[in-house]
Tab-separated table of C-alpha atoms (C1' of nucleotides) in Angstrom:
chain	number	residue	atom	x	y	z
A	22	MET	CA	37.104	62.910	50.579
A	23	ALA	CA	38.872	62.420	47.223
A	24	THR	CA	37.610	60.084	44.795
A	25	LYS	CA	40.280	57.242	44.231
A	26	VAL	CA	40.524	56.551	40.453
A	27	PHE	CA	42.681	53.566	39.000
A	28	ILE	CA	43.291	53.186	35.254
A	29	VAL	CA	43.516	49.787	33.384
A	30	ASP	CA	44.770	50.298	29.720
A	31	ASP	CA	47.692	48.650	27.813
A	32	HIS	CA	48.343	51.844	26.016
A	33	TYR	CA	51.028	53.820	27.889
A	34	MET	CA	49.949	56.936	26.060
A	35	VAL	CA	46.450	56.864	27.028
A	36	VAL	CA	47.335	56.328	30.682
A	37	GLU	CA	49.407	59.189	30.677
A	38	GLY	CA	46.727	61.164	28.741
A	39	ILE	CA	44.302	60.391	31.558
A	40	ARG	CA	46.669	61.151	34.278
A	41	SER	CA	47.357	64.479	32.675
A	42	LEU	CA	43.705	65.219	32.343
A	43	LEU	CA	43.002	64.365	36.085
A	44	GLN	CA	46.098	65.581	37.931
A	45	ASN	CA	45.112	69.027	38.480
A	46	GLU	CA	41.403	68.102	39.613
A	47	LYS	CA	40.665	68.605	42.902
A	48	GLY	CA	38.661	65.758	44.419
A	49	ILE	CA	40.364	63.233	42.323
A	50	GLU	CA	43.119	60.840	43.648
A	51	TRP	CA	45.080	58.874	41.329
A	52	THR	CA	45.697	55.563	42.921
A	53	GLY	CA	47.802	53.896	39.901
A	54	HIS	CA	47.294	52.123	36.841
A	55	ALA	CA	47.661	48.654	35.343
A	56	MET	CA	48.725	47.747	31.858
A	57	ASN	CA	46.621	44.194	31.781
A	58	ALA	CA	44.061	42.318	33.746
A	59	ALA	CA	46.314	40.255	35.834
A	60	SER	CA	47.939	43.345	37.455
A	61	CYS	CA	44.886	44.942	37.831
A	62	LEU	CA	43.286	42.114	39.880
A	63	ALA	CA	46.742	41.940	41.852
A	64	PHE	CA	46.278	45.622	42.661
A	65	LEU	CA	42.590	45.200	43.904
A	66	GLN	CA	43.731	42.483	46.476
A	67	ARG	CA	45.565	45.262	48.173
A	68	GLN	CA	43.357	48.236	48.014
A	69	GLN	CA	40.201	49.223	46.184
A	70	PRO	CA	39.707	52.496	44.177
A	71	ASP	CA	36.456	54.110	43.996
A	72	ILE	CA	36.378	54.128	40.324
A	73	ILE	CA	38.024	51.939	37.530
A	74	LEU	CA	38.441	53.429	34.097
A	75	MET	CA	38.736	50.000	31.870
A	76	ASP	CA	39.791	49.699	28.573
A	77	ILE	CA	37.933	47.069	26.404
A	78	ASN	CA	41.037	45.727	24.893
A	79	LEU	CA	43.582	44.139	27.073
A	80	PRO	CA	46.301	41.953	26.184
A	81	ASP	CA	45.524	39.159	28.573
A	82	LYS	CA	41.646	39.441	28.841
A	83	SER	CA	38.992	41.280	27.360
A	84	GLY	CA	37.763	44.174	29.499
A	85	ILE	CA	34.309	42.616	29.222
A	86	ASP	CA	35.345	39.626	31.312
A	87	LEU	CA	37.713	41.583	33.611
A	88	CYS	CA	34.750	43.819	34.352
A	89	LYS	CA	32.482	40.910	35.414
A	90	GLU	CA	35.284	39.505	37.565
A	91	VAL	CA	36.026	42.684	39.403
A	92	LYS	CA	32.229	43.341	39.954
A	93	GLU	CA	31.878	39.802	41.381
A	94	LYS	CA	34.653	40.193	43.788
A	95	TYR	CA	34.339	43.842	44.734
A	96	PRO	CA	30.982	45.014	44.034
A	97	SER	CA	31.407	48.556	45.531
A	98	VAL	CA	33.916	49.614	42.867
A	99	PHE	CA	32.424	51.289	40.056
A	100	ILE	CA	33.793	50.851	36.428
A	101	ILE	CA	33.765	53.043	33.394
A	102	GLY	CA	34.429	51.403	30.075
A	103	LEU	CA	37.008	53.055	27.790
A	104	SER	CA	37.436	52.355	24.283
A	105	THR	CA	37.987	53.836	20.611
A	106	PHE	CA	35.325	51.423	19.394
A	107	ASN	CA	31.972	52.576	19.356
A	108	GLN	CA	30.457	49.409	18.259
A	109	GLN	CA	27.095	48.754	19.796
A	110	SER	CA	27.875	45.042	21.089
A	111	PHE	CA	30.913	46.179	22.973
A	112	ILE	CA	29.182	48.788	24.727
A	113	GLN	CA	26.171	46.612	25.343
A	114	LYS	CA	28.334	43.844	26.781
A	115	MET	CA	30.268	46.124	29.136
A	116	MET	CA	27.152	47.472	30.528
A	117	ASP	CA	25.840	43.770	30.817
A	118	SER	CA	28.810	42.837	32.546
A	119	GLY	CA	28.324	45.472	35.430
A	120	ALA	CA	29.951	48.707	34.106
A	121	SER	CA	28.240	52.038	35.339
A	122	GLY	CA	29.308	54.066	32.402
A	123	TYR	CA	31.166	54.140	29.042
A	124	VAL	CA	33.408	57.012	27.943
A	125	LEU	CA	34.902	57.224	24.391
A	126	LYS	CA	38.778	57.770	24.210
A	127	ASN	CA	38.303	61.202	22.282
A	128	ALA	CA	36.221	62.595	25.356
A	129	THR	CA	37.305	65.920	26.492
A	130	GLN	CA	38.373	66.587	30.013
A	131	GLU	CA	34.870	67.837	30.925
A	132	GLU	CA	33.339	64.675	29.809
A	133	LEU	CA	35.520	62.513	31.575
A	134	MET	CA	34.911	64.388	34.868
A	135	GLU	CA	31.356	64.506	34.435
A	136	ALA	CA	31.470	60.733	33.973
A	137	ILE	CA	33.164	60.272	37.234
A	138	SER	CA	31.053	62.554	38.991
A	139	VAL	CA	27.885	60.923	37.866
A	140	VAL	CA	29.048	57.289	38.335
A	141	ILE	CA	30.297	57.750	41.948
A	142	LYS	CA	26.742	58.776	42.754
A	143	GLY	CA	25.857	55.241	41.585
A	144	LYS	CA	24.092	56.654	38.534
A	145	ILE	CA	24.905	55.627	34.978
A	146	TYR	CA	26.874	57.629	32.569
A	147	PHE	CA	27.069	57.410	28.764
A	148	SER	CA	29.190	59.762	26.621
A	149	ASP	CA	27.192	61.661	24.007
A	150	GLU	CA	28.721	59.605	21.099
A	151	ALA	CA	28.240	56.185	23.033
A	152	SER	CA	24.533	56.995	23.766
A	153	GLN	CA	24.148	58.187	20.167
A	154	VAL	CA	25.465	54.813	19.071
A	155	LEU	CA	23.254	52.671	21.131
A	156	THR	CA	20.179	54.639	20.095
A	157	LYS	CA	21.083	54.517	16.594
A	158	THR	CA	21.770	50.767	16.670
A	159	ASP	CA	18.443	50.257	18.853
A	160	ALA	CA	16.686	51.099	15.642
A	161	ASN	CA	18.174	48.499	13.588
A	162	PRO	CA	19.437	45.597	15.664
A	163	ILE	CA	20.618	42.289	14.333
A	164	LEU	CA	19.407	39.668	17.139
A	165	LEU	CA	20.809	36.207	16.678
A	166	THR	CA	19.743	33.327	18.734
A	167	ARG	CA	22.435	31.339	20.749
A	168	ARG	CA	22.239	28.565	18.096
A	169	GLU	CA	22.554	30.931	15.250
A	170	LYS	CA	25.777	32.529	16.840
A	171	GLU	CA	27.170	28.982	17.118
A	172	VAL	CA	26.574	28.124	13.550
A	173	LEU	CA	27.787	31.378	12.380
A	174	GLU	CA	31.174	30.799	14.195
A	175	LEU	CA	31.495	27.596	12.566
A	176	ILE	CA	30.604	28.888	9.322
A	177	ALA	CA	33.411	31.376	9.726
A	178	GLU	CA	35.724	28.453	10.659
A	179	GLY	CA	35.431	27.085	7.328
A	180	LEU	CA	33.248	24.132	8.216
A	181	THR	CA	30.518	22.980	5.655
A	182	ASN	CA	26.995	22.250	6.755
A	183	ASN	CA	27.549	18.626	7.007
A	184	GLU	CA	30.686	19.186	9.273
A	185	ILE	CA	28.687	21.694	11.322
A	186	ALA	CA	25.736	19.290	11.531
A	187	GLN	CA	28.090	16.473	12.788
A	188	LYS	CA	29.628	18.837	15.286
A	189	LEU	CA	26.241	19.883	16.859
A	190	PHE	CA	24.776	16.652	16.508
A	191	VAL	CA	21.936	17.641	14.369
A	192	SER	CA	20.692	17.237	10.869
A	193	PRO	CA	22.519	19.138	8.004
A	194	THR	CA	19.301	20.392	6.895
A	195	THR	CA	18.781	22.247	10.374
A	196	ILE	CA	22.202	23.892	9.697
A	197	ASP	CA	20.696	24.959	6.386
A	198	THR	CA	17.939	26.607	7.925
A	199	HIS	CA	19.951	28.533	10.412
A	200	ARG	CA	22.020	29.473	7.524
A	201	LYS	CA	19.093	30.684	5.695
A	202	ASN	CA	17.971	32.721	8.598
A	203	LEU	CA	21.319	34.278	9.276
A	204	LEU	CA	21.347	35.524	5.477
A	205	ALA	CA	17.887	36.931	5.987
A	206	LYS	CA	18.787	38.761	9.443
A	207	PHE	CA	21.923	40.242	7.719
A	208	GLY	CA	20.240	41.028	4.546
A	209	VAL	CA	22.827	39.573	2.319
A	210	ARG	CA	22.841	37.047	-0.428
A	211	ASN	CA	25.772	34.631	0.307
A	212	THR	CA	28.284	33.625	2.666
A	213	ALA	CA	30.963	35.930	1.731
A	214	SER	CA	29.263	39.087	2.576
A	215	LEU	CA	27.683	37.314	5.548
A	216	ILE	CA	31.166	36.807	7.095
A	217	ARG	CA	32.337	40.241	6.061
A	218	ASP	CA	29.307	42.079	7.844
A	219	ALA	CA	29.218	39.812	10.699
A	220	THR	CA	32.895	40.487	11.431
A	221	LYS	CA	32.669	44.245	11.025
A	222	LEU	CA	29.716	44.197	13.527
A	223	GLN	CA	31.831	42.237	15.853
A	224	PHE	CA	29.875	39.112	15.971
A	225	ILE	CA	32.966	37.237	15.208
B	5	MET	CA	66.998	74.488	17.556
B	6	ALA	CA	63.968	72.626	18.887
B	7	THR	CA	62.182	69.952	17.134
B	8	LYS	CA	58.856	71.020	16.006
B	9	VAL	CA	56.393	68.169	16.570
B	10	PHE	CA	52.759	67.944	15.516
B	11	ILE	CA	50.079	65.335	16.701
B	12	VAL	CA	47.239	63.963	14.529
B	13	ASP	CA	44.870	61.665	16.354
B	14	ASP	CA	41.387	61.732	16.849
B	15	HIS	CA	41.484	60.659	20.297
B	16	TYR	CA	41.925	63.415	22.767
B	17	MET	CA	43.290	61.188	25.678
B	18	VAL	CA	46.150	60.235	23.465
B	19	VAL	CA	46.897	63.568	22.183
B	20	GLU	CA	46.930	64.613	26.013
B	21	GLY	CA	49.296	61.534	26.677
B	22	ILE	CA	51.718	62.485	24.180
B	23	ARG	CA	51.663	66.311	25.240
B	24	SER	CA	52.357	65.112	28.617
B	25	LEU	CA	55.111	62.808	27.626
B	26	LEU	CA	56.943	65.581	25.559
B	27	GLN	CA	56.309	68.696	27.542
B	28	ASN	CA	59.262	68.512	29.917
B	29	GLU	CA	61.451	67.433	27.031
B	30	LYS	CA	64.171	70.005	26.199
B	31	GLY	CA	64.671	70.085	22.355
B	32	ILE	CA	61.025	69.322	21.514
B	33	GLU	CA	58.572	72.066	20.614
B	34	TRP	CA	54.948	71.030	20.673
B	35	THR	CA	53.373	72.955	17.633
B	36	GLY	CA	49.729	71.474	18.044
B	37	HIS	CA	47.532	68.879	17.209
B	38	ALA	CA	44.623	67.863	14.736
B	39	MET	CA	41.912	65.584	15.350
B	40	ASN	CA	41.383	64.655	11.747
B	41	ALA	CA	43.015	64.894	8.327
B	42	ALA	CA	41.136	67.985	7.342
B	43	SER	CA	42.517	70.102	9.970
B	44	CYS	CA	46.129	68.635	9.576
B	45	LEU	CA	46.216	69.812	6.188
B	46	ALA	CA	44.981	73.136	7.038
B	47	PHE	CA	47.724	73.424	9.621
B	48	LEU	CA	50.433	72.580	7.311
B	49	GLN	CA	49.286	75.416	4.777
B	50	ARG	CA	50.308	77.733	7.577
B	51	GLN	CA	53.493	75.947	9.074
B	52	GLN	CA	55.329	73.056	8.733
B	53	PRO	CA	56.804	71.024	11.740
B	54	ASP	CA	59.806	68.806	11.787
B	55	ILE	CA	57.891	65.625	12.637
B	56	ILE	CA	54.198	64.668	12.636
B	57	LEU	CA	53.102	61.786	14.948
B	58	MET	CA	50.002	60.423	12.906
B	59	ASP	CA	47.545	57.941	14.058
B	60	ILE	CA	46.459	55.363	11.286
B	61	ASN	CA	42.819	55.477	12.102
B	62	LEU	CA	41.130	58.964	11.498
B	63	PRO	CA	37.746	59.743	11.107
B	64	ASP	CA	37.772	61.492	7.875
B	65	LYS	CA	40.557	59.610	6.047
B	66	SER	CA	43.007	56.774	6.762
B	67	GLY	CA	46.196	57.748	8.203
B	68	ILE	CA	47.823	55.760	5.175
B	69	ASP	CA	46.364	58.401	2.690
B	70	LEU	CA	46.831	61.298	4.622
B	71	CYS	CA	50.618	60.216	5.167
B	72	LYS	CA	50.944	59.919	1.325
B	73	GLU	CA	49.360	63.361	0.804
B	74	VAL	CA	51.479	64.998	3.123
B	75	LYS	CA	54.770	63.536	1.733
B	76	GLU	CA	53.629	64.674	-1.701
B	77	LYS	CA	53.068	68.296	-0.675
B	78	TYR	CA	55.525	68.577	1.949
B	79	PRO	CA	58.530	66.126	1.549
B	80	SER	CA	60.798	67.737	4.515
B	81	VAL	CA	58.364	66.736	6.954
B	82	PHE	CA	59.075	63.251	8.461
B	83	ILE	CA	56.184	61.195	9.636
B	84	ILE	CA	55.843	58.683	12.410
B	85	GLY	CA	52.936	56.114	12.472
B	86	LEU	CA	51.071	55.796	15.595
B	87	SER	CA	48.493	52.962	16.072
B	88	THR	CA	47.356	50.500	18.559
B	89	PHE	CA	47.189	47.732	15.830
B	90	ASN	CA	50.264	45.723	15.139
B	91	GLN	CA	49.150	44.528	11.986
B	92	GLN	CA	51.620	43.712	9.220
B	93	SER	CA	49.736	45.408	6.566
B	94	PHE	CA	49.030	48.587	8.294
B	95	ILE	CA	52.748	49.064	9.174
B	96	GLN	CA	53.942	48.155	5.810
B	97	LYS	CA	51.439	50.338	4.174
B	98	MET	CA	52.243	53.482	6.245
B	99	MET	CA	55.988	52.903	5.368
B	100	ASP	CA	55.046	52.347	1.567
B	101	SER	CA	53.124	55.792	2.003
B	102	GLY	CA	56.231	57.400	2.888
B	103	ALA	CA	56.391	57.235	6.855
B	104	SER	CA	59.844	57.220	8.602
B	105	GLY	CA	58.922	55.225	11.544
B	106	TYR	CA	56.214	53.412	13.455
B	107	VAL	CA	55.581	53.553	17.108
B	108	LEU	CA	52.854	51.646	18.868
B	109	LYS	CA	50.679	53.500	21.511
B	110	ASN	CA	51.891	51.398	24.320
B	111	ALA	CA	55.389	52.866	23.751
B	112	THR	CA	57.016	54.402	26.663
B	113	GLN	CA	58.619	57.917	26.858
B	114	GLU	CA	61.997	56.604	26.085
B	115	GLU	CA	60.798	54.908	22.949
B	116	LEU	CA	58.873	57.785	21.700
B	117	MET	CA	62.120	60.113	22.254
B	118	GLU	CA	64.323	57.729	20.640
B	119	ALA	CA	61.884	57.430	17.557
B	120	ILE	CA	61.975	61.099	17.241
B	121	SER	CA	65.722	61.584	17.514
B	122	VAL	CA	66.307	58.843	14.997
B	123	VAL	CA	63.809	59.991	12.636
B	124	ILE	CA	64.837	63.713	12.707
B	125	LYS	CA	68.071	62.724	11.174
B	126	GLY	CA	66.506	61.028	8.357
B	127	LYS	CA	66.588	57.504	9.305
B	128	ILE	CA	63.879	54.900	9.978
B	129	TYR	CA	62.670	53.831	13.493
B	130	PHE	CA	60.515	50.861	14.330
B	131	SER	CA	59.547	50.317	17.877
B	132	ASP	CA	60.541	46.862	19.266
B	133	GLU	CA	57.035	45.294	18.761
B	134	ALA	CA	56.504	46.761	15.341
B	135	SER	CA	59.770	45.145	14.022
B	136	GLN	CA	59.042	42.048	15.840
B	137	VAL	CA	55.719	41.956	14.068
B	138	LEU	CA	57.387	42.854	10.700
B	139	THR	CA	59.994	40.011	10.961
B	140	LYS	CA	57.398	37.461	12.240
B	141	THR	CA	55.144	38.095	9.223
B	142	ASP	CA	58.039	38.639	6.822
B	143	ALA	CA	58.218	34.674	7.311
B	144	ASN	CA	55.067	34.175	6.309
B	145	PRO	CA	53.650	36.925	3.982
B	146	ILE	CA	50.581	36.626	2.229
B	147	LEU	CA	51.198	38.261	-1.213
B	148	LEU	CA	48.270	39.108	-3.543
B	149	THR	CA	48.516	40.619	-6.758
B	150	ARG	CA	46.603	43.805	-7.805
B	151	ARG	CA	43.935	41.404	-9.535
B	152	GLU	CA	43.663	39.099	-6.684
B	153	LYS	CA	43.123	41.975	-4.326
B	154	GLU	CA	40.380	43.292	-6.806
B	155	VAL	CA	38.670	39.929	-6.874
B	156	LEU	CA	38.703	39.284	-3.102
B	157	GLU	CA	37.094	42.661	-2.451
B	158	LEU	CA	34.391	41.990	-5.008
B	159	ILE	CA	33.934	38.387	-3.417
B	160	ALA	CA	33.597	40.052	0.125
B	161	GLU	CA	30.866	42.370	-1.420
B	162	GLY	CA	28.779	39.288	-1.983
B	163	LEU	CA	29.216	39.233	-5.933
B	164	THR	CA	29.081	35.756	-7.502
B	165	ASN	CA	31.642	34.893	-10.118
B	166	ASN	CA	29.626	35.767	-13.083
B	167	GLU	CA	29.092	39.174	-11.654
B	168	ILE	CA	32.667	39.737	-11.113
B	169	ALA	CA	33.580	38.645	-14.242
B	170	GLN	CA	30.980	41.152	-15.926
B	171	LYS	CA	32.368	43.940	-13.816
B	172	LEU	CA	36.011	43.127	-14.732
B	173	PHE	CA	35.263	42.246	-18.470
B	174	VAL	CA	36.997	38.832	-18.145
B	175	SER	CA	35.588	35.337	-18.310
B	176	PRO	CA	33.866	33.755	-15.157
B	177	THR	CA	36.736	30.888	-15.486
B	178	THR	CA	39.279	33.489	-14.979
B	179	ILE	CA	37.556	34.490	-11.684
B	180	ASP	CA	37.269	30.965	-10.621
B	181	THR	CA	41.186	30.630	-11.223
B	182	HIS	CA	41.796	33.899	-9.127
B	183	ARG	CA	39.501	32.396	-6.497
B	184	LYS	CA	41.492	28.891	-6.460
B	185	ASN	CA	44.620	31.013	-6.150
B	186	LEU	CA	43.270	33.012	-3.260
B	187	LEU	CA	42.251	29.881	-1.270
B	188	ALA	CA	45.580	28.468	-1.890
B	189	LYS	CA	47.429	31.534	-0.563
B	190	PHE	CA	45.396	31.732	2.544
B	191	GLY	CA	45.641	28.139	3.012
B	192	VAL	CA	41.913	27.714	3.473
B	193	ARG	CA	39.227	25.374	2.082
B	194	ASN	CA	36.281	27.954	1.221
B	195	THR	CA	34.952	31.428	0.953
B	196	ALA	CA	33.881	31.640	4.611
B	197	SER	CA	37.179	31.287	5.945
B	198	LEU	CA	38.814	33.103	3.257
B	199	ILE	CA	36.895	36.179	4.071
B	200	ARG	CA	37.503	35.811	7.769
B	201	ASP	CA	41.235	35.478	7.490
B	202	ALA	CA	41.483	38.308	4.947
B	203	THR	CA	39.437	40.714	7.211
B	204	LYS	CA	41.567	39.702	10.214
B	205	LEU	CA	44.657	40.424	8.181
B	206	GLN	CA	43.332	43.770	7.085
B	207	PHE	CA	43.003	42.870	3.383
B	208	ILE	CA	39.388	44.139	3.282
C	16	DC	C1'	68.021	34.681	-23.656
C	17	DG	C1'	65.606	31.908	-20.013
C	18	DG	C1'	63.213	31.956	-15.834
C	19	DT	C1'	59.515	33.556	-13.109
C	20	DA	C1'	55.169	35.990	-12.334
C	21	DT	C1'	50.788	37.375	-13.848
C	22	DA	C1'	46.794	37.081	-15.947
C	23	DT	C1'	43.952	35.062	-19.140
C	24	DC	C1'	40.885	31.160	-20.701
C	25	DC	C1'	39.377	26.062	-21.405
C	26	DT	C1'	36.852	21.253	-19.909
C	27	DG	C1'	35.392	18.501	-16.884
C	28	DT	C1'	33.292	16.621	-12.228
C	29	DT	C1'	31.864	16.879	-7.467
C	30	DT	C1'	30.597	19.018	-3.586
C	31	DT	C1'	28.143	22.659	-1.351
C	32	DT	C1'	24.911	26.707	-1.073
C	33	DA	C1'	20.735	29.336	-1.849
C	34	DA	C1'	16.063	29.739	-2.298
C	35	DG	C1'	11.460	28.132	-2.578
C	36	DG	C1'	8.113	25.513	-0.101
C	37	DG	C1'	6.562	23.156	4.570
C	38	DA	C1'	6.263	20.818	9.346
C	39	DT	C1'	6.778	19.539	14.288
C	40	DT	C1'	8.269	20.092	19.080
C	41	DG	C1'	9.179	22.602	23.243
C	42	DC	C1'	9.253	26.257	26.106
C	43	DA	C1'	8.191	31.163	28.137
C	44	DG	C1'	4.937	34.777	28.656
C	45	DC	C1'	0.275	36.681	28.520
D	9	DG	C1'	-4.815	27.763	26.818
D	10	DC	C1'	-3.114	30.457	23.170
D	11	DT	C1'	0.757	32.968	21.033
D	12	DG	C1'	5.261	33.596	19.618
D	13	DC	C1'	9.814	32.094	19.330
D	14	DA	C1'	13.361	28.811	19.021
D	15	DA	C1'	15.132	24.905	17.317
D	16	DT	C1'	14.598	20.983	15.042
D	17	DC	C1'	13.654	18.521	10.380
D	18	DC	C1'	12.315	17.429	5.673
D	19	DC	C1'	11.942	18.145	-0.090
D	20	DT	C1'	13.122	19.975	-4.345
D	21	DT	C1'	15.509	22.742	-8.013
D	22	DA	C1'	19.054	25.540	-9.469
D	23	DA	C1'	23.064	28.079	-8.655
D	24	DA	C1'	27.701	28.572	-7.334
D	25	DA	C1'	31.994	26.990	-5.572
D	26	DA	C1'	35.697	23.628	-5.224
D	27	DC	C1'	38.702	20.266	-7.149
D	28	DA	C1'	41.668	18.619	-11.152
D	29	DG	C1'	44.427	19.365	-14.616
D	30	DG	C1'	45.383	21.708	-18.164
D	31	DA	C1'	46.942	25.995	-21.898
D	32	DT	C1'	48.472	30.629	-23.788
D	33	DA	C1'	50.497	35.307	-23.825
D	34	DT	C1'	52.874	39.024	-21.720
D	35	DA	C1'	56.100	41.108	-18.992
D	36	DC	C1'	59.754	41.960	-16.254
D	37	DC	C1'	64.432	40.746	-14.753
D	38	DG	C1'	68.943	38.868	-13.918
DNA sequence: CGGTATATCCTGTTTTTAAGGGATTGCAGC
DNA sequence: GCTGCAATCCCTTAAAAACAGGATATACCG
């Protein structure tokens, strides 16, 4: 029985590319595609594919949220993340949300086919590059606590320590301490490079 | 005579997608693809296509730089920018570097064909969404001077006013003024949100 | 020529951060 | 019960940035 594959990606060219890569493969049945999260969920109400190839960047909802929602409603559907970004946090979040694998958009046909055949068996698949990224960043992870993330975002919003303190109902000196720890964890000297690095590493 | 089209994009799936979209079109001749700037330039030494579809994000060089270089060496080749990002500055920079058009990766086959046929005549083509973005941001452009950009980047690097002043051989008070103007132009209150907004708007 | 933009520099004051030092509570895992 | 971590709070000093309100020179452009 052929493996039913469905694609969610807002880039028409990528959808076409995948379709073209899979169309001559025996054992693969192309069940359709969606350009956003909403039409993906609508499709799933009617029928469930075996595998969904899902982009992380969608217009109406992040692929991470969609992944979570799909896995809750249809646990038997396997999801493979799909993205140009090879950022640690994205890959990790996708897997945390229930994805069974992760493939970068510069993957070859062989990689894609291997990913599908591995995942359909219930196993986990990482593309070479994705797993490289994971092991690389595992060596040097910046782990922030809940509170630190919260403070970081408010700093980026432009709030001062006093304003953040008011908003979180704590003392300004507490915010100061969190700030101190953020600078230390990122290994930077001031707010400017903190925000820059945090943005590049997708914390904001 | 068929229009010779060449693709530069590091994402195999996108290359496949475009190939699939163009393969049945009469009047289009697929001359090949490159996954990075270096192999694109190597290809051009041997033969020149009529049109290059060029991604903005390449592994070894930005599409903007590659565009400039290609136009200098081979002015007769028309370039169409290709990107998922619909950021004002990217589109603008691509056009400034000599591109003749801009198409988003979620373009349909019709849009792509129209872009090629318009550009081959020496005219300029914008996809609907891209031009929407341009006109939108034209209403609210943040125009920085050379010096302001320079200062902005050094602020993001984490340098203090004094350090920036030393580096640029000017007085610290001058840097202070530039900083004041940057805050005003971005409409923000402090460095944190300045860096955040500047990053999101691709100034950094 | 006059207007505009850019870049430079100044003197202040006030607010905010950075960087050093500590300290206490509560909770989870061993 | 101890350990480690997260989160909270406090103090001090010095540096940096923000805010206010200027001035000057240069260059480009209609």
